[in-house]
Short mmCIF file of C-alpha atoms and ligand atoms in Angstrom, two decimals:
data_model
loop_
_atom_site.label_atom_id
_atom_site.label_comp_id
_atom_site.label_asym_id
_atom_site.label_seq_id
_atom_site.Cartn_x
_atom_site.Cartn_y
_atom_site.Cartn_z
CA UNK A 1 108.46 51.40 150.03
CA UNK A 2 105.11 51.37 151.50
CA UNK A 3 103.03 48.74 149.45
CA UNK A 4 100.94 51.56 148.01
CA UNK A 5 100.59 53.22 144.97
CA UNK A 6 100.95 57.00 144.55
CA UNK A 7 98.35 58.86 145.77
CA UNK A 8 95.62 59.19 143.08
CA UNK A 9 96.85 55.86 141.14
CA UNK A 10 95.48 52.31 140.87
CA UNK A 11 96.59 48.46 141.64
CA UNK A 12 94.06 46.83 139.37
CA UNK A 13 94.42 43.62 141.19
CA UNK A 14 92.68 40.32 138.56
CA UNK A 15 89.23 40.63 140.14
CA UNK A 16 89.17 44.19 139.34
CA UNK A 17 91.14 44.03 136.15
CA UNK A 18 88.40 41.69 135.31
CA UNK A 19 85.75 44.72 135.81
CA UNK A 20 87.74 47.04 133.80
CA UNK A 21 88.21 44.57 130.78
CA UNK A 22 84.49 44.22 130.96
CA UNK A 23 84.29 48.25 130.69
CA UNK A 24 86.98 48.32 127.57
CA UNK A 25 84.92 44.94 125.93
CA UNK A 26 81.85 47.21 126.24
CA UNK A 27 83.48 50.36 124.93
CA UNK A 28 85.19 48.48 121.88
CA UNK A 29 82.06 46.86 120.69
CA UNK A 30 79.78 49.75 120.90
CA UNK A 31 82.43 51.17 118.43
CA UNK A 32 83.17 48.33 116.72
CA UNK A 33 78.82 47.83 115.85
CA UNK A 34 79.11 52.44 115.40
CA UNK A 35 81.95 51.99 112.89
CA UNK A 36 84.65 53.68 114.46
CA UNK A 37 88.71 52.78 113.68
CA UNK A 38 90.68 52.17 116.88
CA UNK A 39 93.89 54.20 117.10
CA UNK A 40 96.78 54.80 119.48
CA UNK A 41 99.24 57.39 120.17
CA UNK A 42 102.04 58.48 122.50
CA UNK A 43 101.70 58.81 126.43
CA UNK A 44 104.26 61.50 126.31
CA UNK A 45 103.68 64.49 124.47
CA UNK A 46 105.60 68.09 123.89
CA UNK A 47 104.22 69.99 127.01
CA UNK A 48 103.14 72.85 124.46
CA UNK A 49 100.46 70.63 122.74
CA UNK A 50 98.72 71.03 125.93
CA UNK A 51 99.62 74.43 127.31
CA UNK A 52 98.17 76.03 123.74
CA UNK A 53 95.13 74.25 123.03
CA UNK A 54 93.65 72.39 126.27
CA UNK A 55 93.00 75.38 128.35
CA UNK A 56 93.89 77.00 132.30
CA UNK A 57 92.18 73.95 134.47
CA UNK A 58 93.78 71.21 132.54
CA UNK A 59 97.35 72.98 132.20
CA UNK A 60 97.25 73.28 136.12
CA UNK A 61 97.21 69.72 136.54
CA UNK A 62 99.97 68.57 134.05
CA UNK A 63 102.27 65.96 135.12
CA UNK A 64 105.19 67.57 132.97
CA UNK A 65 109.24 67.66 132.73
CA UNK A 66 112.31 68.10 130.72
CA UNK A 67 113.78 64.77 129.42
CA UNK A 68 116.98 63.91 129.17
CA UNK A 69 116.86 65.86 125.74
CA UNK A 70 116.35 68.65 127.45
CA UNK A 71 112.75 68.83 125.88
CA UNK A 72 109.74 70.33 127.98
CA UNK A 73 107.28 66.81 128.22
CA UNK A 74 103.71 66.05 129.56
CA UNK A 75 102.20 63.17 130.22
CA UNK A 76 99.13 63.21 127.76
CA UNK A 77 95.92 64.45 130.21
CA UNK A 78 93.49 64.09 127.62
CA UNK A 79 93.31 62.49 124.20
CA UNK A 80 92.16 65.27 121.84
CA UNK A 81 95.16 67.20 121.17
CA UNK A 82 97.47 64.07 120.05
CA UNK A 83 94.17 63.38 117.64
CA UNK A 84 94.27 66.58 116.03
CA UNK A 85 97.83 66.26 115.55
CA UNK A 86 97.65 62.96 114.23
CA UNK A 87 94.85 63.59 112.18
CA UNK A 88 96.31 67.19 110.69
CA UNK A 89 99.04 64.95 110.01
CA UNK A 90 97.50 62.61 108.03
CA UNK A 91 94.35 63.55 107.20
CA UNK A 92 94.99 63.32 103.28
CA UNK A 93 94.96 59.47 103.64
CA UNK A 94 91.35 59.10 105.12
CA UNK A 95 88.14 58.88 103.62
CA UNK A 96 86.15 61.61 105.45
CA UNK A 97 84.03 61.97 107.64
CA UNK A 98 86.76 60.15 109.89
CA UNK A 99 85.97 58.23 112.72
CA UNK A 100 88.77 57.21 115.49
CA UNK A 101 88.11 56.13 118.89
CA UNK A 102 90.82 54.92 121.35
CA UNK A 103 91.13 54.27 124.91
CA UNK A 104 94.25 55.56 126.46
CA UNK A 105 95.57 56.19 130.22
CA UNK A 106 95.49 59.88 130.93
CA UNK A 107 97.34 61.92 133.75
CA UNK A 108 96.31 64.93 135.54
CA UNK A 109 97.34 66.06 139.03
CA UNK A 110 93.72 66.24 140.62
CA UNK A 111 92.83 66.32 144.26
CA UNK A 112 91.85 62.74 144.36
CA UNK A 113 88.17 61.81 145.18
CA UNK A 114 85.55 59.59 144.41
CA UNK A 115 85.29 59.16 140.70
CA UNK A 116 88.43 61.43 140.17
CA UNK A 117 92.07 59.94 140.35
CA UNK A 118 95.36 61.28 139.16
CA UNK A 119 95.72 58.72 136.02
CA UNK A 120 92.33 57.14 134.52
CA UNK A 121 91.17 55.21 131.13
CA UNK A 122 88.77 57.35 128.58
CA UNK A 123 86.76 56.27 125.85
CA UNK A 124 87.66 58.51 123.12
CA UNK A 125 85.33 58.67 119.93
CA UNK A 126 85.72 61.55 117.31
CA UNK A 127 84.50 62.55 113.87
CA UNK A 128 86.63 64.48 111.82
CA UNK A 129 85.03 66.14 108.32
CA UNK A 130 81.52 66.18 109.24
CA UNK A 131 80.07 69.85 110.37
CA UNK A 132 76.15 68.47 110.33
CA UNK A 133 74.74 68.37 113.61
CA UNK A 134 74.43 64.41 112.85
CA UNK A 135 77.77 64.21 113.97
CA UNK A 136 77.09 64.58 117.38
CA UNK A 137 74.23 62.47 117.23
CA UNK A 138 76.29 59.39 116.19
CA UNK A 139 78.78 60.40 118.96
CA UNK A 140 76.24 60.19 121.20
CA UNK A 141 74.16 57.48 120.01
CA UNK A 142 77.39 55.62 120.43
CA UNK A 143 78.20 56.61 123.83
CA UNK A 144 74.01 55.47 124.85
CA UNK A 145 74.85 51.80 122.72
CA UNK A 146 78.75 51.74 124.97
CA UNK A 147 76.46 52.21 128.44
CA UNK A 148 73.38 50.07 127.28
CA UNK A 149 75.95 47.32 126.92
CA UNK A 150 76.82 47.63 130.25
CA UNK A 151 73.64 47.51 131.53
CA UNK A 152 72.56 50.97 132.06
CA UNK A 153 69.64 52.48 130.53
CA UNK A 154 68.13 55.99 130.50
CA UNK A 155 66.70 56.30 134.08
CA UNK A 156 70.12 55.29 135.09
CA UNK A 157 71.88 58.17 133.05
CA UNK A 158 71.47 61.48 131.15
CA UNK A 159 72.62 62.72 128.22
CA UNK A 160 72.80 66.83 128.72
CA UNK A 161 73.16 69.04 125.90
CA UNK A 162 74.39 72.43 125.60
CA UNK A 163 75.42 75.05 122.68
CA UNK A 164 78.47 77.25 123.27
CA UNK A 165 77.58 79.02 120.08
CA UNK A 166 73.97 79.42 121.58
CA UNK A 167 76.11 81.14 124.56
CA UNK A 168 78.07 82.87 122.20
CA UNK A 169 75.32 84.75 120.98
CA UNK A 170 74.13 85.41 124.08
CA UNK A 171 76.94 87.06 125.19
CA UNK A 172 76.56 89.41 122.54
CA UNK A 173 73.03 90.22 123.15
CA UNK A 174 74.11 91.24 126.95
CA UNK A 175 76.59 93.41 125.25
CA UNK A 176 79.82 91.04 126.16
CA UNK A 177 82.92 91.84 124.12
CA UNK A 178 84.37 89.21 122.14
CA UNK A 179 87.78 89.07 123.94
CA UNK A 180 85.87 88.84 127.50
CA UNK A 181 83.95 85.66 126.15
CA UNK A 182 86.17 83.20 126.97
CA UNK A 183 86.54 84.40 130.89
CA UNK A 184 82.73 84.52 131.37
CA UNK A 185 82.51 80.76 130.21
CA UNK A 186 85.06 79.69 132.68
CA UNK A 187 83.13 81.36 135.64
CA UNK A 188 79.53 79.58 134.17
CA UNK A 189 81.62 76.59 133.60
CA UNK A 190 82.61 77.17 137.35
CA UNK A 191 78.96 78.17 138.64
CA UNK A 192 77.31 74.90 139.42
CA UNK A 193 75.93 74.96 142.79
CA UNK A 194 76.61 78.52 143.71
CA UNK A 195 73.88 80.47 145.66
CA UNK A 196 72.00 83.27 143.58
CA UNK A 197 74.07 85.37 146.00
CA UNK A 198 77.48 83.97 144.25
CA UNK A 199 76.29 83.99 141.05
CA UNK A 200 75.43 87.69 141.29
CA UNK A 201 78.54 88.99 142.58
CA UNK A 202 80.61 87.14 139.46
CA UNK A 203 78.01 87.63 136.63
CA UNK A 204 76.85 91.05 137.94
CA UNK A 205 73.78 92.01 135.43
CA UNK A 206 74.32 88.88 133.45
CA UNK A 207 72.84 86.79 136.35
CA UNK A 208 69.55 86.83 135.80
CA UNK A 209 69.27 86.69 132.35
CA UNK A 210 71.63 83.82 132.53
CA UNK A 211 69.46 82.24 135.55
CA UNK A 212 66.36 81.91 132.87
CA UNK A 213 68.63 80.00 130.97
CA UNK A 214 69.51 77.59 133.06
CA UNK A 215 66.00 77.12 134.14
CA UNK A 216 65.72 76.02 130.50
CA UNK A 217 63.26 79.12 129.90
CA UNK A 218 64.52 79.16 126.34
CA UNK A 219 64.47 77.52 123.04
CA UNK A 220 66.99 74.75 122.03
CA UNK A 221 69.70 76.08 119.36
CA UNK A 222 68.96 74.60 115.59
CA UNK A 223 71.97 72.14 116.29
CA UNK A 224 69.95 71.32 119.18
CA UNK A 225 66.71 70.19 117.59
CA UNK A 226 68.70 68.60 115.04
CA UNK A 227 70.38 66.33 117.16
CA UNK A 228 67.57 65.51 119.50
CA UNK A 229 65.29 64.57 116.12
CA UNK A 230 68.31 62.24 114.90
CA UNK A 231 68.77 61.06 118.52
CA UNK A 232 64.89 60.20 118.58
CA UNK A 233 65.02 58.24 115.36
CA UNK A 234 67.46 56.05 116.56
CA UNK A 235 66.24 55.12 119.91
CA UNK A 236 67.80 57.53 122.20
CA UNK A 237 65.63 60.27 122.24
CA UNK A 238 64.64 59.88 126.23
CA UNK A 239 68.28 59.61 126.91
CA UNK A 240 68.61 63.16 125.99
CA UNK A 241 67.80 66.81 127.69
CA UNK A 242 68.97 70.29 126.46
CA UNK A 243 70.73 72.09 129.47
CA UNK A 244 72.28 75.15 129.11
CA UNK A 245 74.18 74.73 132.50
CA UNK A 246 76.64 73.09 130.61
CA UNK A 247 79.53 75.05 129.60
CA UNK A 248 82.55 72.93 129.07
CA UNK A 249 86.31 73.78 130.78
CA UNK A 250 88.10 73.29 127.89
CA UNK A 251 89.06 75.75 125.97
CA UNK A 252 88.67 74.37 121.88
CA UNK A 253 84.96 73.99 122.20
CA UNK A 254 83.80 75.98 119.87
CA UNK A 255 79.45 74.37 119.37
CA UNK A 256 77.16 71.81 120.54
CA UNK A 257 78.93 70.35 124.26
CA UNK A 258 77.23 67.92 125.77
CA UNK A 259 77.71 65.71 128.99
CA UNK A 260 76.62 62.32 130.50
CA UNK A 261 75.55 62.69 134.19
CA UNK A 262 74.31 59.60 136.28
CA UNK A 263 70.42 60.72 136.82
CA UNK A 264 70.77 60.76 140.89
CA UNK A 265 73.26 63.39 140.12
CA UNK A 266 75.42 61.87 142.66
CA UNK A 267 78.66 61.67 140.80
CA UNK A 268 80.91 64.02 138.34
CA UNK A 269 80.26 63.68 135.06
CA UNK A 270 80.70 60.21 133.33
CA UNK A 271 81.79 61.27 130.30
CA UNK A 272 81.92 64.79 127.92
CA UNK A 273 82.29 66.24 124.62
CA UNK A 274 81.46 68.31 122.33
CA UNK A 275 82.61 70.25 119.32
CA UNK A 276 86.25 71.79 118.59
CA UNK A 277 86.31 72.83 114.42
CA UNK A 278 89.08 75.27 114.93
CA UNK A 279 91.67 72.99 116.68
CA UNK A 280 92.91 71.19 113.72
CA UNK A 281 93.40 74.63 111.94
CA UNK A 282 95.16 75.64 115.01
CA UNK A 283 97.43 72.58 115.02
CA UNK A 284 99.13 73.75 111.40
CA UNK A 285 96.37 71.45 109.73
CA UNK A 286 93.41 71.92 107.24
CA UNK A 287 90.19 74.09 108.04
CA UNK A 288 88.34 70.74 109.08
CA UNK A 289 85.44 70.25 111.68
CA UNK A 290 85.74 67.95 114.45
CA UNK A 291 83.57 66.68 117.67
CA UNK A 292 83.72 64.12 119.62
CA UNK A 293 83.33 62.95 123.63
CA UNK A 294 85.53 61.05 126.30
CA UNK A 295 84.16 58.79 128.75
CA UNK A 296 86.08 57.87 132.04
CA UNK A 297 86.64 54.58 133.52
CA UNK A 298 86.69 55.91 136.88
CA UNK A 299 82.73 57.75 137.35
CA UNK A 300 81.33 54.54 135.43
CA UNK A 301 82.67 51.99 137.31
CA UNK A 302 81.72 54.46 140.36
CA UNK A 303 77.98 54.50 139.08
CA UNK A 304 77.89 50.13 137.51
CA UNK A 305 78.67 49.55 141.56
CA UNK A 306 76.01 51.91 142.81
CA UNK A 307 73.62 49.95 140.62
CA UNK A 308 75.21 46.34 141.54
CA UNK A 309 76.09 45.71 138.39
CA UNK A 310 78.86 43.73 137.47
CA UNK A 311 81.04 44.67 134.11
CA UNK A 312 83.00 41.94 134.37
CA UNK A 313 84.39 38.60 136.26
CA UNK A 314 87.19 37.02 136.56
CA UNK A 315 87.47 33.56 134.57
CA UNK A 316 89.04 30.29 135.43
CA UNK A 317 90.49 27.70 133.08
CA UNK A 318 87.94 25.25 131.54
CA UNK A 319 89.89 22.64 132.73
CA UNK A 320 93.31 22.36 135.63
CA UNK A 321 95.33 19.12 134.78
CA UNK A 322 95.30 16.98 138.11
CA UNK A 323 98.43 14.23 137.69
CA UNK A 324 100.12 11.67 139.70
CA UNK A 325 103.68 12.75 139.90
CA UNK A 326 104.69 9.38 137.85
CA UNK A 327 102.40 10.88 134.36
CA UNK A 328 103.74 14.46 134.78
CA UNK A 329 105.50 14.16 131.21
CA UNK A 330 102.39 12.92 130.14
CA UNK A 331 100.27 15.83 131.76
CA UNK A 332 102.77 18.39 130.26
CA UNK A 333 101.71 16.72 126.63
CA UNK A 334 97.83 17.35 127.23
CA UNK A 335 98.40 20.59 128.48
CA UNK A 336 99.92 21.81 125.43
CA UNK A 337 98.05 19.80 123.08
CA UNK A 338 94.64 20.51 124.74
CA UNK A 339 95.86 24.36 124.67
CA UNK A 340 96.57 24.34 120.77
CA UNK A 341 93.21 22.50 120.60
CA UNK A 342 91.63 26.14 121.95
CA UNK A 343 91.03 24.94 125.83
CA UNK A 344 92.07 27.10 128.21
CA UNK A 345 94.14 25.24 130.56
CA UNK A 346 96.14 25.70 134.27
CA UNK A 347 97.70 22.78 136.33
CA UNK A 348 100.62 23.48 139.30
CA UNK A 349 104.18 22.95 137.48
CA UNK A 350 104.79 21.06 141.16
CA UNK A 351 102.45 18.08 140.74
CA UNK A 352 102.22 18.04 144.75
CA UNK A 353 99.74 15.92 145.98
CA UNK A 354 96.30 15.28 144.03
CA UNK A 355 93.98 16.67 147.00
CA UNK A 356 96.27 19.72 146.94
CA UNK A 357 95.92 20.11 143.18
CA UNK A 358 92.42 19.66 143.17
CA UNK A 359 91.94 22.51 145.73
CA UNK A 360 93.89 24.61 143.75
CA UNK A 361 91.45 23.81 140.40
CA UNK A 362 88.78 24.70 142.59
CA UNK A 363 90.47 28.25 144.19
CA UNK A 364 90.98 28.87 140.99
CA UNK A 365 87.54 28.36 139.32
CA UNK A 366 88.55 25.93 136.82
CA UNK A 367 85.36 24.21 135.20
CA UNK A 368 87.03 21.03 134.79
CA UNK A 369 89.51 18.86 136.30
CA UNK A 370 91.09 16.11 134.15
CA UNK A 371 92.42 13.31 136.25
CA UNK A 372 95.56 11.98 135.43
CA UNK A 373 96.38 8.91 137.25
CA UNK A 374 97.49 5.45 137.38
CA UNK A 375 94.86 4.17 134.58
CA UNK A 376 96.48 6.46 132.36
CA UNK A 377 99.17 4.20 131.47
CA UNK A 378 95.91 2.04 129.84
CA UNK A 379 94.36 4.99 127.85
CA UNK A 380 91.82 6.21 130.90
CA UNK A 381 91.55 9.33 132.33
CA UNK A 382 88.87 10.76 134.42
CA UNK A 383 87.07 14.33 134.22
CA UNK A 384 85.71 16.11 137.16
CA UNK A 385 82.68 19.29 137.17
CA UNK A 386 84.05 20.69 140.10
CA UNK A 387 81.20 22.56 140.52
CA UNK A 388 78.95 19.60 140.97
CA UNK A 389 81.93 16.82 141.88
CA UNK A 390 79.93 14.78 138.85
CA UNK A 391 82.75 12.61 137.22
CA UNK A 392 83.09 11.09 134.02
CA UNK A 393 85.69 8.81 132.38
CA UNK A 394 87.75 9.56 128.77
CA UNK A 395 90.51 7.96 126.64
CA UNK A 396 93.18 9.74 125.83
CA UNK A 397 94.93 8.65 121.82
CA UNK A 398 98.19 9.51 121.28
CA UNK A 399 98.81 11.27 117.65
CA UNK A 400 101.23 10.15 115.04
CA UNK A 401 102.32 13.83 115.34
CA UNK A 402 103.00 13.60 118.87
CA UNK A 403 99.83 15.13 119.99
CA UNK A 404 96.95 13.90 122.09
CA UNK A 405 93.10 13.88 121.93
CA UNK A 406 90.58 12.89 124.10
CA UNK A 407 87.68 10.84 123.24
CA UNK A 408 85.05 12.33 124.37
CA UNK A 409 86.66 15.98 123.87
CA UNK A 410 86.39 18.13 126.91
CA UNK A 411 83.43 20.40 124.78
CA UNK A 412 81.27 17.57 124.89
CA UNK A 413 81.59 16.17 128.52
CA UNK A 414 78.73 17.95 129.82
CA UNK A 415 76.88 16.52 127.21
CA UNK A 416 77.78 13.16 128.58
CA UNK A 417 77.42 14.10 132.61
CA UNK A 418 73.59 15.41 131.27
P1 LIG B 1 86.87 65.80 130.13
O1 LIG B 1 85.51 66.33 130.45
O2 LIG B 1 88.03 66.52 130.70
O3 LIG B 1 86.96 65.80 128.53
O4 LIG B 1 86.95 64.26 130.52
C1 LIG B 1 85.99 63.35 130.06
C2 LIG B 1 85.63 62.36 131.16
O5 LIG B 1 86.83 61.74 131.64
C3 LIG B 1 85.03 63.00 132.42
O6 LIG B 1 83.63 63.16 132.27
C4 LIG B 1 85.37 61.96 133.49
O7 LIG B 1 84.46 60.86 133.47
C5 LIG B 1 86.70 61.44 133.02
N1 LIG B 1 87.79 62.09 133.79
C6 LIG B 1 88.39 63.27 133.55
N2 LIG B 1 89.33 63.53 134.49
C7 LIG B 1 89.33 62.48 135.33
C8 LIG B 1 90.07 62.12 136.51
N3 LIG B 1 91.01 62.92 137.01
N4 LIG B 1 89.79 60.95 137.13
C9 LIG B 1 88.84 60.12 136.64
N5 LIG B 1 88.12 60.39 135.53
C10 LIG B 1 88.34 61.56 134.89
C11 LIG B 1 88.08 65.50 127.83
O8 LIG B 1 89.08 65.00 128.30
C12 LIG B 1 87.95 65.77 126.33
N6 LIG B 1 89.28 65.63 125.74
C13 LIG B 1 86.93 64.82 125.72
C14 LIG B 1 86.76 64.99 124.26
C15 LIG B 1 87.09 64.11 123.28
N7 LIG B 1 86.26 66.07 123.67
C16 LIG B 1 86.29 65.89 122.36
N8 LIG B 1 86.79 64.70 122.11
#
């Protein structure tokens, strides 16, 4: 035992829990307000789902073995293959265009860094049924709302756009043959930050031409245009910039790709997508078009620190129950009744001594401390803003039902400390 996780995995102690719930709150309601269905599936998965459709990079970094079945297992690396199983599955019972999103843990054996660990959380949003270029504009109007609700804005981010049918074609032009496609996107997709000299020596006559490109010497792809108008209309058009430097590892894109890069280009990429129609087809399923993105925990919470901002803080109880040993039974009784009532409420099962009860409240950022003490056996208690050490007195009424209220309730004593 060495009191530390595996290399590559995370202790989310409650302060940074707190940031990460903040991260999941943000992702949930930018789908919630985008009208996507949340959905879940299994961690493990057959290890062929992955070695057939997610491609070389991704395969190299399985976490995989045989179970006790004697069946070959991975632990899931990304989300998009279980969803194309799921939805070739099912697809029948949905209205289309479908539109999932989920946020599970994901596992791949990377060299850890920052930004990169071995397990991580991704937002996953998808639309299945939809082959208009609008598709990816939702996507990634959604993914703009999910970071604007964290605070982040577009000179904070950028949205970059590609078209791997756009390289598709190109490929052809420069005389490419279909069944050497594939390779020549992995080395682009592997290009970023070589020296002209690399680039020459793996593209060969292709580097030039492909140089003009990615000095965005070209026009955007129809899809393109398409989803930069849509984008415009609603609101995100200066989030957005075509670049054709964008490739994509993974091997089911098959159109627009797109990824989200912080604007001080600093960090990896904070989240990616793009379009996959021939995976479901692939899977045993219908002929149905599908895009979608995944955004990591890790990059973002990288890039919310860089900017000082906080996702999200740990909360105390609105009120720790502070008792004289002699009214514990009668503590315990407001604890749960004040509980039911919708309070949030802590107090130390020990009762020790008041002063070390009311340091506790205050280590653990309660609000409130109700005081429990001798006048309780006439109806009084007394309330306490630890914040301010303002103090205010209440009754408490027992119920016929064997409740108790206060008079004044705990919502209104700041009302009466005002
Ligand atoms: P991906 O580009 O492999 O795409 O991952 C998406 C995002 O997940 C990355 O931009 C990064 O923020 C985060 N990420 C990936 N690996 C790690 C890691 N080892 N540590 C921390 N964060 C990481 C996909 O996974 C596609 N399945 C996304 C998708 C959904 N495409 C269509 N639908």
């Amino acid at each position: 035992m060495t009191g530390q996780p595996l290399p590559g995995f995370r202790d989310f102690y409650p302060p940074e829990h707190a940031s990460l719930r903040g991260i999941f709150s943000a992702w949930r309601e930018a789908s919630r307000r985008s009208g996507f269905s949340e959905y879940e599936g299994p961690e493990l998965e057959s290890l062929e789902l992955y070695t057939e459709k997610s491609g070389d990079e991704i395969v190299g970094q399985l976490y995989h073995f045989k179970d006790k079945g004697d069946r070959e297992v991975a632990l899931r690396p990304e989300m998009t293959p279980t969803f194309a199983r799921m939805v070739a599955g099912q697809h029948r019972n949905y209205k289309k265009p479908i539109k999932w999103f989920s946020i599970p843990r994901l596992f791949r054996y990377e060299r850890p860094q920052r930004g990169r660990h071995r397990e991580h959380y991704q937002w996953n949003c998808d639309i299945v049924g939809e082959r208009s270029p609008c598709a990816e504009a939702e996507l990634i109007a959604t993914l703009c709302l999910g970071l604007s609700l964290l605070g982040l804005g577009s000179k904070d981010v950028v949205v970059k756009m590609s078209d791997r049918g756009w390289w598709d074609r190109f490929l052809e032009k420069h005389g490419v043959k279909e069944e050497n496609k594939p390779g020549v996107l992995r080395v682009l997709d592997r290009l970023e930050g070589a020296t002209p000299e690399q680039r020459k020596e793996k593209l060969g006559a292709l580097a030039k031409p492909v140089e003009e490109a990615w000095e965005g010497n070209v026009h955007d792809s129809e899809a393109l245009g398409e989803i930069k108008s849509a984008l415009g209309k609603m609101g995100y058009g200066n989030w957005c910039e075509t670049d054709f430097r964008i490739v994509r590892g993974l091997a089911y894109y098959t159109g627009v790709v797109f990824e989200v890069h912080d604007r001080a280009g600093k960090l990896r990429a904070v989240a990616g997508g793009g379009r996959y129609d021939d995976l479901l087809k692939k899977l045993g399923g219908e002929d149905l078009p599908a895009t979608g993105f995944g955004m990591g925990d890790a990059v973002l919470g990288e890039l919310l620190r860089d900017k000082k901002i906080e996702s999200g803080k740990q909360e105390g109880a609105d009120l720790f129950v502070v008792a004289e040993g002699a009214e514990k039974d009668l503590a315990l009784s407001m604890v749960g009744s004040l509980r039911r009532a919708g309070f949030a409420v802590d107090y130390e099962p020990g009762f020790p001594k008041w002063g070390k009860q009311l340091e506790l409240a205050e280590a653990k950022g309660a609000r409130w401390a109700l005081l429990v003490g001798r006048e309780a056996k006439d109806g009084k208690v007394g309330f306490k803003e630890i914040s301010t050490r303002r103090q205010g007195e209440a009754r408490w009424i027992g119920q016929k039902d064997g409740s108790i209220c206060l008079e004044p309730s705990p919502g209104d004593w700041a009302k009466v400390l005002a």
